[in-house]
Amino acid sequence: DIWLTQSPLSLPVTLGQPASISCRSSQSLVYSDGETYLNWFQKRPGQSPRRLIYKVSNRDAGVPDRFSGSGSGTDFTLKISRVEADDVGIYYCMQGTHWPQGYTFGQGTKLEIK
Amino acid sequence: EVQLVESGGGVVQPGGSLRLSCAASGFSFGNYWMSWVRQAPGKGLEWVANIKQDVSEKYYVESVKGRFTISRDNARNSLFLQMNSLRDEDTAVYYCARDTDCNTRNCRGAAFDYWGQGTQVTVSS
């Protein structure tokens, strides 16, 4: 089984300040095609999950460039350059490398405004 | 515009059954794997099951194997989840999500670019 461990689990941030979330995998997420299938999702209260980043660092359409993803192998990071009130929610990483037998999500990181 | 609309949730007693549906539009449904993902109260996201374009492959999270069955009807652009022998721990919001367009075993893709609004399933006596 693949485990994704996120940190921190709670992230209070002042408006306008940066935020960073770590996601560590129990196994390498590099696939045989050379790609790494690690996605990031945002879950706002009362809304459906929204994919922000796919394959480590590719922003989905409509996602502000304040959001960026990086990392390789087993260590990945989601960064928000300047937190806005709209960013409040829970952020999840998810691996799709070890598919289709199952996708794995991290535990989630709750971002709140300080 | 891609749309996924779930229905069929409700309140059911432990041991009971429910059938969830997901109506898809705005894309070539038959070209994509499809998944169900759930979120229990106060918990994180959990992938539940997925199904290949031609229904030849289906996969489940261990906790629902033997109780849940995923199916699809490409002619009706619809995805289903038959849930039997429901337990308290199955209480969650269930989301339908578009999976990858992979059609070979060695293919990998970027899944879950579109999600439905979710349907609430409550298992309670």
mmCIF file of N, CA and C in Angstrom, chain B residues 18 26 35-36 43 50 67 80 89 106 119:
data_model
loop_
_atom_site.group_PDB
_atom_site.id
_atom_site.type_symbol
_atom_site.label_atom_id
_atom_site.label_comp_id
_atom_site.label_asym_id
_atom_site.label_seq_id
_atom_site.Cartn_x
_atom_site.Cartn_y
_atom_site.Cartn_z
ATOM 1 N N LEU B 18 -28.512 0.860 -1.193
ATOM 2 C CA LEU B 18 -28.804 2.074 -1.939
ATOM 3 C C LEU B 18 -28.116 1.959 -3.289
ATOM 4 N N GLY B 26 -21.407 16.754 -21.494
ATOM 5 C CA GLY B 26 -20.385 17.716 -21.880
ATOM 6 C C GLY B 26 -19.050 17.117 -22.274
ATOM 7 N N SER B 35 -14.815 7.179 -11.596
ATOM 8 C CA SER B 35 -14.600 6.786 -10.201
ATOM 9 C C SER B 35 -15.689 7.320 -9.279
ATOM 10 N N TRP B 36 -15.799 6.678 -8.132
ATOM 11 C CA TRP B 36 -16.551 7.198 -6.989
ATOM 12 C C TRP B 36 -15.545 7.484 -5.876
ATOM 13 N N LYS B 43 -13.776 13.504 8.077
ATOM 14 C CA LYS B 43 -12.670 12.701 7.533
ATOM 15 C C LYS B 43 -12.218 13.256 6.191
ATOM 16 N N ASN B 50 -13.464 2.329 -9.158
ATOM 17 C CA ASN B 50 -13.449 2.860 -10.514
ATOM 18 C C ASN B 50 -13.729 1.767 -11.520
ATOM 19 N N ARG B 67 -19.297 -5.809 -1.227
ATOM 20 C CA ARG B 67 -20.548 -5.136 -0.817
ATOM 21 C C ARG B 67 -21.009 -4.100 -1.853
ATOM 22 N N PHE B 80 -22.953 4.218 -12.030
ATOM 23 C CA PHE B 80 -23.753 3.757 -10.899
ATOM 24 C C PHE B 80 -22.871 3.169 -9.801
ATOM 25 N N GLU B 89 -20.078 3.069 8.977
ATOM 26 C CA GLU B 89 -18.879 3.728 8.458
ATOM 27 C C GLU B 89 -18.956 4.064 6.973
ATOM 28 N N ASN B 106 -0.571 -0.033 -19.250
ATOM 29 C CA ASN B 106 0.625 0.725 -18.870
ATOM 30 C C ASN B 106 0.424 2.231 -18.890
ATOM 31 N N THR B 119 -23.583 13.380 -3.294
ATOM 32 C CA THR B 119 -24.869 12.957 -2.751
ATOM 33 C C THR B 119 -24.621 12.330 -1.374
#
